[in-house]
Structure formats: C-alpha cells, structure tokens
CSV table of N, CA, C and O in Angstrom, one decimal:
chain,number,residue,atom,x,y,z
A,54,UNK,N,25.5,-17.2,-41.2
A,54,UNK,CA,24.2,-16.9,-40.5
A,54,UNK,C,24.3,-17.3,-39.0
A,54,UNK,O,24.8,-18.4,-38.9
A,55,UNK,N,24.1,-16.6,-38.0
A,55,UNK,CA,24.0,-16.6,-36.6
A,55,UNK,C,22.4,-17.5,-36.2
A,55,UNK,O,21.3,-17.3,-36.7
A,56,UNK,N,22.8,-18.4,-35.1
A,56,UNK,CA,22.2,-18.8,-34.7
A,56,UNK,C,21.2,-18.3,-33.1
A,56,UNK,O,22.1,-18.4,-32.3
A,57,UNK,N,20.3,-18.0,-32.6
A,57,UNK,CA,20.0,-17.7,-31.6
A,57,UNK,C,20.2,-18.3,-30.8
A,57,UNK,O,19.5,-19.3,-30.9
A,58,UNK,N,21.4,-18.2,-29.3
A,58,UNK,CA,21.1,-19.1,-28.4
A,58,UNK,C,20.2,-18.9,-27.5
A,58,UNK,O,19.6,-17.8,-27.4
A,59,UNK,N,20.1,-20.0,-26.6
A,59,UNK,CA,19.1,-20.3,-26.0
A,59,UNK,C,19.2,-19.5,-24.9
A,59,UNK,O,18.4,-20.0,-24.1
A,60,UNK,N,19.5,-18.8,-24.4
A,60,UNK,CA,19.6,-17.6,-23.5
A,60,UNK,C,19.3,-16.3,-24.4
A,60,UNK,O,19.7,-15.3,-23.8
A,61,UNK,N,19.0,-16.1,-25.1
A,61,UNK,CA,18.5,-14.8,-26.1
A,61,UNK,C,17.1,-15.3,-26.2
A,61,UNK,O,16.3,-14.5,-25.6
A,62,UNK,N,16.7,-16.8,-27.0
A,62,UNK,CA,15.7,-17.2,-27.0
A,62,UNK,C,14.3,-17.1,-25.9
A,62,UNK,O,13.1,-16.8,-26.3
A,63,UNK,N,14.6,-17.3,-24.6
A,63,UNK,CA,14.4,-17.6,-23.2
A,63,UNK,C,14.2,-15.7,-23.0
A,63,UNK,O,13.0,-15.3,-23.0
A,64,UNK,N,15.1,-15.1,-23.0
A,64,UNK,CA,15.3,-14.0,-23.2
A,64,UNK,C,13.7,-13.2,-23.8
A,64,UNK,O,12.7,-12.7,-23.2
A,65,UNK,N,14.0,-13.4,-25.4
A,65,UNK,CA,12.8,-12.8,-26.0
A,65,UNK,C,11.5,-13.3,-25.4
A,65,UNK,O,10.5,-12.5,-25.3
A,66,UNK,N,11.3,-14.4,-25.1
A,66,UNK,CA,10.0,-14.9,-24.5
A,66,UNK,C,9.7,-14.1,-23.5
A,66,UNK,O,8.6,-13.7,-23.3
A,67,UNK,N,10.8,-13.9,-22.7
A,67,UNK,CA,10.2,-13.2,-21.4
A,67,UNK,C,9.7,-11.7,-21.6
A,67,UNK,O,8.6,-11.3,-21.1
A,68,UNK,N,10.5,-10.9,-22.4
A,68,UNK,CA,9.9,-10.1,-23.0
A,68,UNK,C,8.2,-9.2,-23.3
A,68,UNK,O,7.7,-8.1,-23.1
A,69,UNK,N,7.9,-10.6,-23.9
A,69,UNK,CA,6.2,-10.7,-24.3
A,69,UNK,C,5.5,-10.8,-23.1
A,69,UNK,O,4.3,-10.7,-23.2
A,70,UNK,N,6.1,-11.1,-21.7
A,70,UNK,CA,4.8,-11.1,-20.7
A,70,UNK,C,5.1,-10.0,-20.2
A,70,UNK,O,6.1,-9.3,-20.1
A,71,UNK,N,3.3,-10.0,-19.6
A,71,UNK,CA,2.9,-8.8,-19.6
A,71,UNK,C,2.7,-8.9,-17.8
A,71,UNK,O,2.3,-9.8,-17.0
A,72,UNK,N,3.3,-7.2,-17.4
A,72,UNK,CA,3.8,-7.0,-16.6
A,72,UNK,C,2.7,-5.8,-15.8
A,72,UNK,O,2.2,-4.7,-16.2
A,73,UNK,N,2.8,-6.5,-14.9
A,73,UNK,CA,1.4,-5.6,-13.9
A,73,UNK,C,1.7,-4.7,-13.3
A,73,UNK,O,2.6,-4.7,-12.6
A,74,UNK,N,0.9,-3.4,-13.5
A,74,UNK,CA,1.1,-2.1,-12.9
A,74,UNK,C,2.1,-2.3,-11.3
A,74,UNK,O,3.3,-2.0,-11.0
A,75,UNK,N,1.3,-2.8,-10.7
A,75,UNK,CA,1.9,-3.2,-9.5
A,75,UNK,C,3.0,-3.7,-9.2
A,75,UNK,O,3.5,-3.6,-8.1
A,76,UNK,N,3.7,-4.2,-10.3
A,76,UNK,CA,5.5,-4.9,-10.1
A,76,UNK,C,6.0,-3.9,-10.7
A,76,UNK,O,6.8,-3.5,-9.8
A,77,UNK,N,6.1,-3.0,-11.5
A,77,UNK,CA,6.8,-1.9,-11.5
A,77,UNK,C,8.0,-0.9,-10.3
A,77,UNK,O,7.6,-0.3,-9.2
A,78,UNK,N,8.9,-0.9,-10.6
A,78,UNK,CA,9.3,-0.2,-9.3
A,78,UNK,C,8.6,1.3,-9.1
A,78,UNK,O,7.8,1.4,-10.0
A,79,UNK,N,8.5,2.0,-8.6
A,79,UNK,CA,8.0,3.0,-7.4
A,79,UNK,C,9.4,4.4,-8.6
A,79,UNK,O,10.7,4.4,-8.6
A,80,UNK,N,8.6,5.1,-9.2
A,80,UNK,CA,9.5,6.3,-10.2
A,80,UNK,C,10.7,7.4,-9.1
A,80,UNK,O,11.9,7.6,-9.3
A,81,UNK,N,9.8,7.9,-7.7
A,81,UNK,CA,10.2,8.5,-6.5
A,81,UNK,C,11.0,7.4,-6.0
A,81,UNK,O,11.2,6.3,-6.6
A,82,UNK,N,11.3,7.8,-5.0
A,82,UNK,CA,12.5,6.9,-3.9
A,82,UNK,C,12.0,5.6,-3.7
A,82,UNK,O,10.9,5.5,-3.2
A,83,UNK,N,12.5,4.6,-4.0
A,83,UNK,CA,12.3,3.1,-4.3
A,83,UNK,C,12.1,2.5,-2.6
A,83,UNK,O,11.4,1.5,-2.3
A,84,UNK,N,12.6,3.0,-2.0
A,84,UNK,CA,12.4,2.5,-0.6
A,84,UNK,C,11.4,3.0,-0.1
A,84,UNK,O,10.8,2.1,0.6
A,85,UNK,N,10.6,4.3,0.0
A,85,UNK,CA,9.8,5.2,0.2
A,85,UNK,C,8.4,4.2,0.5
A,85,UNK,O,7.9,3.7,-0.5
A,86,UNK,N,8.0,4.0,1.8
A,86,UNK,CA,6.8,2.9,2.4
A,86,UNK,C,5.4,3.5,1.2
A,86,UNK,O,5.3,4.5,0.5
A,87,UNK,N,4.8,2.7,1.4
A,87,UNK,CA,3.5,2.7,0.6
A,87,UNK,C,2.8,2.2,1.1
A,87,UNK,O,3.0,1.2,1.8
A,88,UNK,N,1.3,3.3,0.9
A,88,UNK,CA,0.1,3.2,1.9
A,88,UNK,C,-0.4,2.1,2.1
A,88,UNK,O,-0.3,1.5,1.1
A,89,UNK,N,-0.9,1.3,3.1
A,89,UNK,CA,-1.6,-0.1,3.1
A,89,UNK,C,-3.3,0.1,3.2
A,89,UNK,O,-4.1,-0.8,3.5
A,90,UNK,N,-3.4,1.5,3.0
A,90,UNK,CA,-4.9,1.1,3.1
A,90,UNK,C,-5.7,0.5,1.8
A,90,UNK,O,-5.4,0.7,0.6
A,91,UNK,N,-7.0,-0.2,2.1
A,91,UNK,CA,-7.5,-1.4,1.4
A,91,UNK,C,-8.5,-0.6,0.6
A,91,UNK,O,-9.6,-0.3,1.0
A,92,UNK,N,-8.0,-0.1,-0.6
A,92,UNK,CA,-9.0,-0.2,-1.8
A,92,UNK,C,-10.3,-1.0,-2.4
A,92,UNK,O,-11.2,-0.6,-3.1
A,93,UNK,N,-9.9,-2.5,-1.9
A,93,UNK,CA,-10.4,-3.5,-3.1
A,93,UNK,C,-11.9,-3.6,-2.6
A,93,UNK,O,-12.2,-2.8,-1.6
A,94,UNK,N,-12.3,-4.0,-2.8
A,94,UNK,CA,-13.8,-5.2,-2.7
A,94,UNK,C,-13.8,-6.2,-0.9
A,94,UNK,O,-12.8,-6.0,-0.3
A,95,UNK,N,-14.4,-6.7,-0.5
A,95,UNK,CA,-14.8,-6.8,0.2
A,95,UNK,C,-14.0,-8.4,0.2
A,95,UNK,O,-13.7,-9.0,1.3
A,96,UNK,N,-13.9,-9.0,-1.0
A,96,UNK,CA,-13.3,-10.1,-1.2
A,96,UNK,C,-11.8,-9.8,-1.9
A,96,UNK,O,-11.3,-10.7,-2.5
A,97,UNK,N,-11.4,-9.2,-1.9
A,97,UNK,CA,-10.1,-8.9,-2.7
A,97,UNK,C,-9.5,-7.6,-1.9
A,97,UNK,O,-10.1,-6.6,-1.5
A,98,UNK,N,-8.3,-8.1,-1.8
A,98,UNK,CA,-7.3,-6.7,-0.6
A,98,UNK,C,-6.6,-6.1,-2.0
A,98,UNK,O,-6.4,-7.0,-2.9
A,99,UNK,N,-6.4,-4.6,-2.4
A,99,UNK,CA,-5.7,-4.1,-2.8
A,99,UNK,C,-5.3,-2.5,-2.3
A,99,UNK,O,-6.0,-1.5,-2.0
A,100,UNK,N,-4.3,-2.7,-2.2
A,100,UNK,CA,-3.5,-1.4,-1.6
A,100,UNK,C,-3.2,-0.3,-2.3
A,100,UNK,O,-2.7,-0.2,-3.4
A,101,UNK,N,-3.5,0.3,-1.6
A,101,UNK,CA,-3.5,2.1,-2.1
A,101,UNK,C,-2.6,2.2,-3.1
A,101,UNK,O,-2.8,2.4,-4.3
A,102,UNK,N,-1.4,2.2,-2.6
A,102,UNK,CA,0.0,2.2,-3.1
A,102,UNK,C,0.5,3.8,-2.9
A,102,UNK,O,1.6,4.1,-3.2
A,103,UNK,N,-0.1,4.3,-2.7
A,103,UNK,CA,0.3,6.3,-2.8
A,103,UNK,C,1.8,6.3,-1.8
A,103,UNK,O,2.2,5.4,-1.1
A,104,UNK,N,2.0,6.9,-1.9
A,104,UNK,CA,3.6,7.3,-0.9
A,104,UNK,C,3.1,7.4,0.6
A,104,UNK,O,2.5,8.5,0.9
A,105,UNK,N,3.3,6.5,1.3
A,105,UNK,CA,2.8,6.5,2.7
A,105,UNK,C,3.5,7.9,3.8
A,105,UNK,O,4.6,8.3,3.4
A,106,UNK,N,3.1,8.3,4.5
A,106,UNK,CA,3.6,9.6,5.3
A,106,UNK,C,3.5,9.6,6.6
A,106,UNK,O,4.3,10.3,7.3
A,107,UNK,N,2.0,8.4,7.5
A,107,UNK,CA,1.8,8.6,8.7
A,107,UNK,C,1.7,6.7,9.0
A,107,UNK,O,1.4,5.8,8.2
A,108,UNK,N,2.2,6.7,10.5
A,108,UNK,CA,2.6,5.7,11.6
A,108,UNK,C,1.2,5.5,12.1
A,108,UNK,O,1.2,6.2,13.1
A,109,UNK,N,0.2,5.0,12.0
A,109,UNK,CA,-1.2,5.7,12.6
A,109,UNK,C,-1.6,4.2,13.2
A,109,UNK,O,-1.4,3.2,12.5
A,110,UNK,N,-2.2,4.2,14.7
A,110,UNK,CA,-2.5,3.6,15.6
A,110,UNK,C,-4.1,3.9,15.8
A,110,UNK,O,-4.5,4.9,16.4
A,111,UNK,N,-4.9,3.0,15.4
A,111,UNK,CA,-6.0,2.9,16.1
A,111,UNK,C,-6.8,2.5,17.4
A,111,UNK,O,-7.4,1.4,17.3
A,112,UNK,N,-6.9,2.9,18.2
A,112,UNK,CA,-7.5,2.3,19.5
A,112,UNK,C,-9.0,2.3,19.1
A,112,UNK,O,-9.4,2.9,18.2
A,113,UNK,N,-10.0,1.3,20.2
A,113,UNK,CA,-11.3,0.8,20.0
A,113,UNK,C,-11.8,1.6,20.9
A,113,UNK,O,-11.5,1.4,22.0
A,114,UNK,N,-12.5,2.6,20.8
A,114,UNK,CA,-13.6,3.1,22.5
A,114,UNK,C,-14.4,3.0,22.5
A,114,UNK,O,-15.1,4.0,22.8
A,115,UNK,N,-15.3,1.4,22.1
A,115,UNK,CA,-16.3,1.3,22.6
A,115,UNK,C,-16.7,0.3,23.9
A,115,UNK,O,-17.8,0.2,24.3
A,116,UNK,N,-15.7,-0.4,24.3
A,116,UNK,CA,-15.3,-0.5,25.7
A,116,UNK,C,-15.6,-2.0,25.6
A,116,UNK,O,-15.9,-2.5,26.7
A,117,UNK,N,-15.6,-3.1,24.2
A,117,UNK,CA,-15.0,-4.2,24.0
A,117,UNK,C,-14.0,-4.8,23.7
A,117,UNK,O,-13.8,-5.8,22.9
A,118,UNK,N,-13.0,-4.1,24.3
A,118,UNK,CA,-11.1,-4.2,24.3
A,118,UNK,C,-10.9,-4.8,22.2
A,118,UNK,O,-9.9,-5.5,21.9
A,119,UNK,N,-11.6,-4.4,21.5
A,119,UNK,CA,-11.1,-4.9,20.2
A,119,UNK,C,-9.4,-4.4,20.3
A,119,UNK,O,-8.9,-3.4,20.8
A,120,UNK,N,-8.8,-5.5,19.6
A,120,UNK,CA,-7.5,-5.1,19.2
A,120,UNK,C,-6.9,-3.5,18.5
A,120,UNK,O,-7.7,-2.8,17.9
A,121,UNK,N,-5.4,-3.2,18.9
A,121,UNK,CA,-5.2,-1.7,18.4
A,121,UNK,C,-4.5,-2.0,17.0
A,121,UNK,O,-3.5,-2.6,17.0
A,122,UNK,N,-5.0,-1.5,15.9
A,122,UNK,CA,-4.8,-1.4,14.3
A,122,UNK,C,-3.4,-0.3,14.3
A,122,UNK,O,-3.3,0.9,14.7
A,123,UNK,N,-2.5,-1.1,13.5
A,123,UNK,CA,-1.7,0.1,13.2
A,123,UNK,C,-1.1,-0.3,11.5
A,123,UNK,O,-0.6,-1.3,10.9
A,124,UNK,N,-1.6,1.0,11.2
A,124,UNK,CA,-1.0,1.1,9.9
A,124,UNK,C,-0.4,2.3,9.3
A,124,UNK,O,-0.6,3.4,9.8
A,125,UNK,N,0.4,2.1,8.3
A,125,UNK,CA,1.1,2.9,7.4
A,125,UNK,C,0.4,3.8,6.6
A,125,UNK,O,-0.1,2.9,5.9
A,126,UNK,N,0.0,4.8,6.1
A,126,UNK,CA,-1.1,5.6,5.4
A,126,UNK,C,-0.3,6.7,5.0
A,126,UNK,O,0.6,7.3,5.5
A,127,UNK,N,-1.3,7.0,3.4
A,127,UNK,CA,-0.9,8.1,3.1
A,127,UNK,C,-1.9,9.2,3.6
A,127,UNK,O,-3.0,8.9,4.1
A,128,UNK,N,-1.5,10.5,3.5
A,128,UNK,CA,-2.3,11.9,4.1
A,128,UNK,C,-4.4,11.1,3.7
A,128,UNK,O,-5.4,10.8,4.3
A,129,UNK,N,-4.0,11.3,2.2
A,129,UNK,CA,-5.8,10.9,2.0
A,129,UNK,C,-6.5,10.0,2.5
A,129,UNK,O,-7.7,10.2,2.7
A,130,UNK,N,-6.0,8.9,2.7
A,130,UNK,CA,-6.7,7.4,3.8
A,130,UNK,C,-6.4,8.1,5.1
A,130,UNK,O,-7.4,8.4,5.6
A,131,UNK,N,-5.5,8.6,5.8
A,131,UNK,CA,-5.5,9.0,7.0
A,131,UNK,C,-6.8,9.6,7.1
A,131,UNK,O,-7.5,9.2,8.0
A,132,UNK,N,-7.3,11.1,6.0
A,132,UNK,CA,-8.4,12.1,6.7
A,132,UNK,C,-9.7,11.0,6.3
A,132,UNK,O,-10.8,11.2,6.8
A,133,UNK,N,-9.6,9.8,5.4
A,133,UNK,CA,-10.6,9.3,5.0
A,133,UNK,C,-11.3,8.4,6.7
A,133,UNK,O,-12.5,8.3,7.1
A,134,UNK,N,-10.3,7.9,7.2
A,134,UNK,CA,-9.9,7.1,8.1
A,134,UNK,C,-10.6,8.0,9.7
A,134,UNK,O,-11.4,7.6,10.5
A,135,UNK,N,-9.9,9.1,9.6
A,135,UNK,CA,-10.8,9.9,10.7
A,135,UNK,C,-12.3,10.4,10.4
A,135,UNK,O,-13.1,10.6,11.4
A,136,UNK,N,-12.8,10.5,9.3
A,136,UNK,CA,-13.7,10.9,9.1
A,136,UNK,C,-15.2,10.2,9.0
A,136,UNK,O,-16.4,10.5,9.0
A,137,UNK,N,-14.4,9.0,8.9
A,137,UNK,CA,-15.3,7.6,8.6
A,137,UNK,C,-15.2,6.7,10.4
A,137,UNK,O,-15.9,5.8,10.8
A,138,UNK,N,-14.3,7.3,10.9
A,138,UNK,CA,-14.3,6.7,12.5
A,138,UNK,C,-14.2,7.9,13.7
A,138,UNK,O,-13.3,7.9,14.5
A,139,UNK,N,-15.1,8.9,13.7
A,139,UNK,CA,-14.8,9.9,14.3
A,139,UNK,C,-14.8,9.4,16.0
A,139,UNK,O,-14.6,10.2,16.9
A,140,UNK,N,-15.1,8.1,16.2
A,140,UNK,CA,-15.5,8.0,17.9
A,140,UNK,C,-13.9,7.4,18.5
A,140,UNK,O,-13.5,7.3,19.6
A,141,UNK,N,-13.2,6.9,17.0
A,141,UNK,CA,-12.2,5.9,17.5
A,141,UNK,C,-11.2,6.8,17.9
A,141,UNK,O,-11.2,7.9,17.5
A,142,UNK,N,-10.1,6.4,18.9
A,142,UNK,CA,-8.9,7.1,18.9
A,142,UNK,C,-7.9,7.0,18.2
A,142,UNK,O,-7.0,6.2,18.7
A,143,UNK,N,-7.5,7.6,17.0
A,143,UNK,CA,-6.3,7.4,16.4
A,143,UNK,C,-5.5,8.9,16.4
A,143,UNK,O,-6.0,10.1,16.3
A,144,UNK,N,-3.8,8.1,16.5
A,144,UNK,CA,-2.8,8.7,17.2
A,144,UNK,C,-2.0,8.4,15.4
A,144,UNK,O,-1.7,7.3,14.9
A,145,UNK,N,-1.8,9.6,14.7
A,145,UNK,CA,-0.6,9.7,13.8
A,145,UNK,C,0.7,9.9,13.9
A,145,UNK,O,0.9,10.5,14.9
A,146,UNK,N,1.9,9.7,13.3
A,146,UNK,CA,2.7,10.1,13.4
A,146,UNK,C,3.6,10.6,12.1
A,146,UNK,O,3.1,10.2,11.1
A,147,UNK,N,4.4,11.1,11.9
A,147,UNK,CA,5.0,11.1,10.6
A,147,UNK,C,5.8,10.1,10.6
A,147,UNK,O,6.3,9.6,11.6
A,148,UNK,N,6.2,9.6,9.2
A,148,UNK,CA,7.2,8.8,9.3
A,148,UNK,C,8.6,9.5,8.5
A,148,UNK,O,9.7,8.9,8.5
C-alpha cells in the first residue's frame, strides 16, 4: 500500500481553494494591458479588465490647474469617459 507524501498531500489541499475570476490568466495574449477604468462602488476600486487599446490623457479646463489623469482604457470607458466629460480635454492614443 502507498503512502501519500507530504508534497501530494500539501498538493491536494491546494487544489480545493477556490480561485477568483480575477487571478486567472488573460485566454488572449497574456501580456496584452488591461483597462483600468473603475467599475466598483465608490468604496471599492475594481477594474474593468477588458483588453485595454488607448494611452488617454486627461487635462482639467476649468482653469483650477487640477492634475492631468492618464490612463489605460478600453474603446467602451474611453467613449464612456468622453461622454460623461465633454468640457475636459482628453488626448487618445493607441497603444
């Protein structure tokens, strides 16, 4: 009769946990950037994750020098992003 060692044992344990959508690798090109725009709640950051496409730079024009935002985005947060800030200047780019 075979005994289990403790590296099989250790093994099957790890097994049983349960593994969050989010640590999964990426099915498409594993390097391929992913959107950062903020899905979550107002208290909780959660990121898009969609296959990012644009380099996108926010400027402020309401003439209180606020800081320039730059983020990673996929096409859908990008038009969500213009549509929802039509006064601001943002500059896309592809990546």
């Amino acid at each position: 009769m075979m005994h289990a060692t403790p590296t099989e044992t250790e093994s099957a344990a790890e097994i049983d946990t349960t593994v969050g959508l989010s640590e999964l690798p990426s099915l498409d090109d594993h390097h391929a950037p992913r959107c950062e725009c903020d899905h979550g709640t107002e208290t909780e950051y959660i990121a898009c994750g969609r296959r990012a496409r644009w380099r996108v730079s926010t400027d402020c024009t309401c003439g209180e020098q606020h800081p320039r935002i730059v983020e990673i985005l996929c096409s859908r947060c990008l038009r969500t992003l213009r549509r929802n800030n039509p006064r601001e200047s943002i500059t896309a780019r592809p990546l």
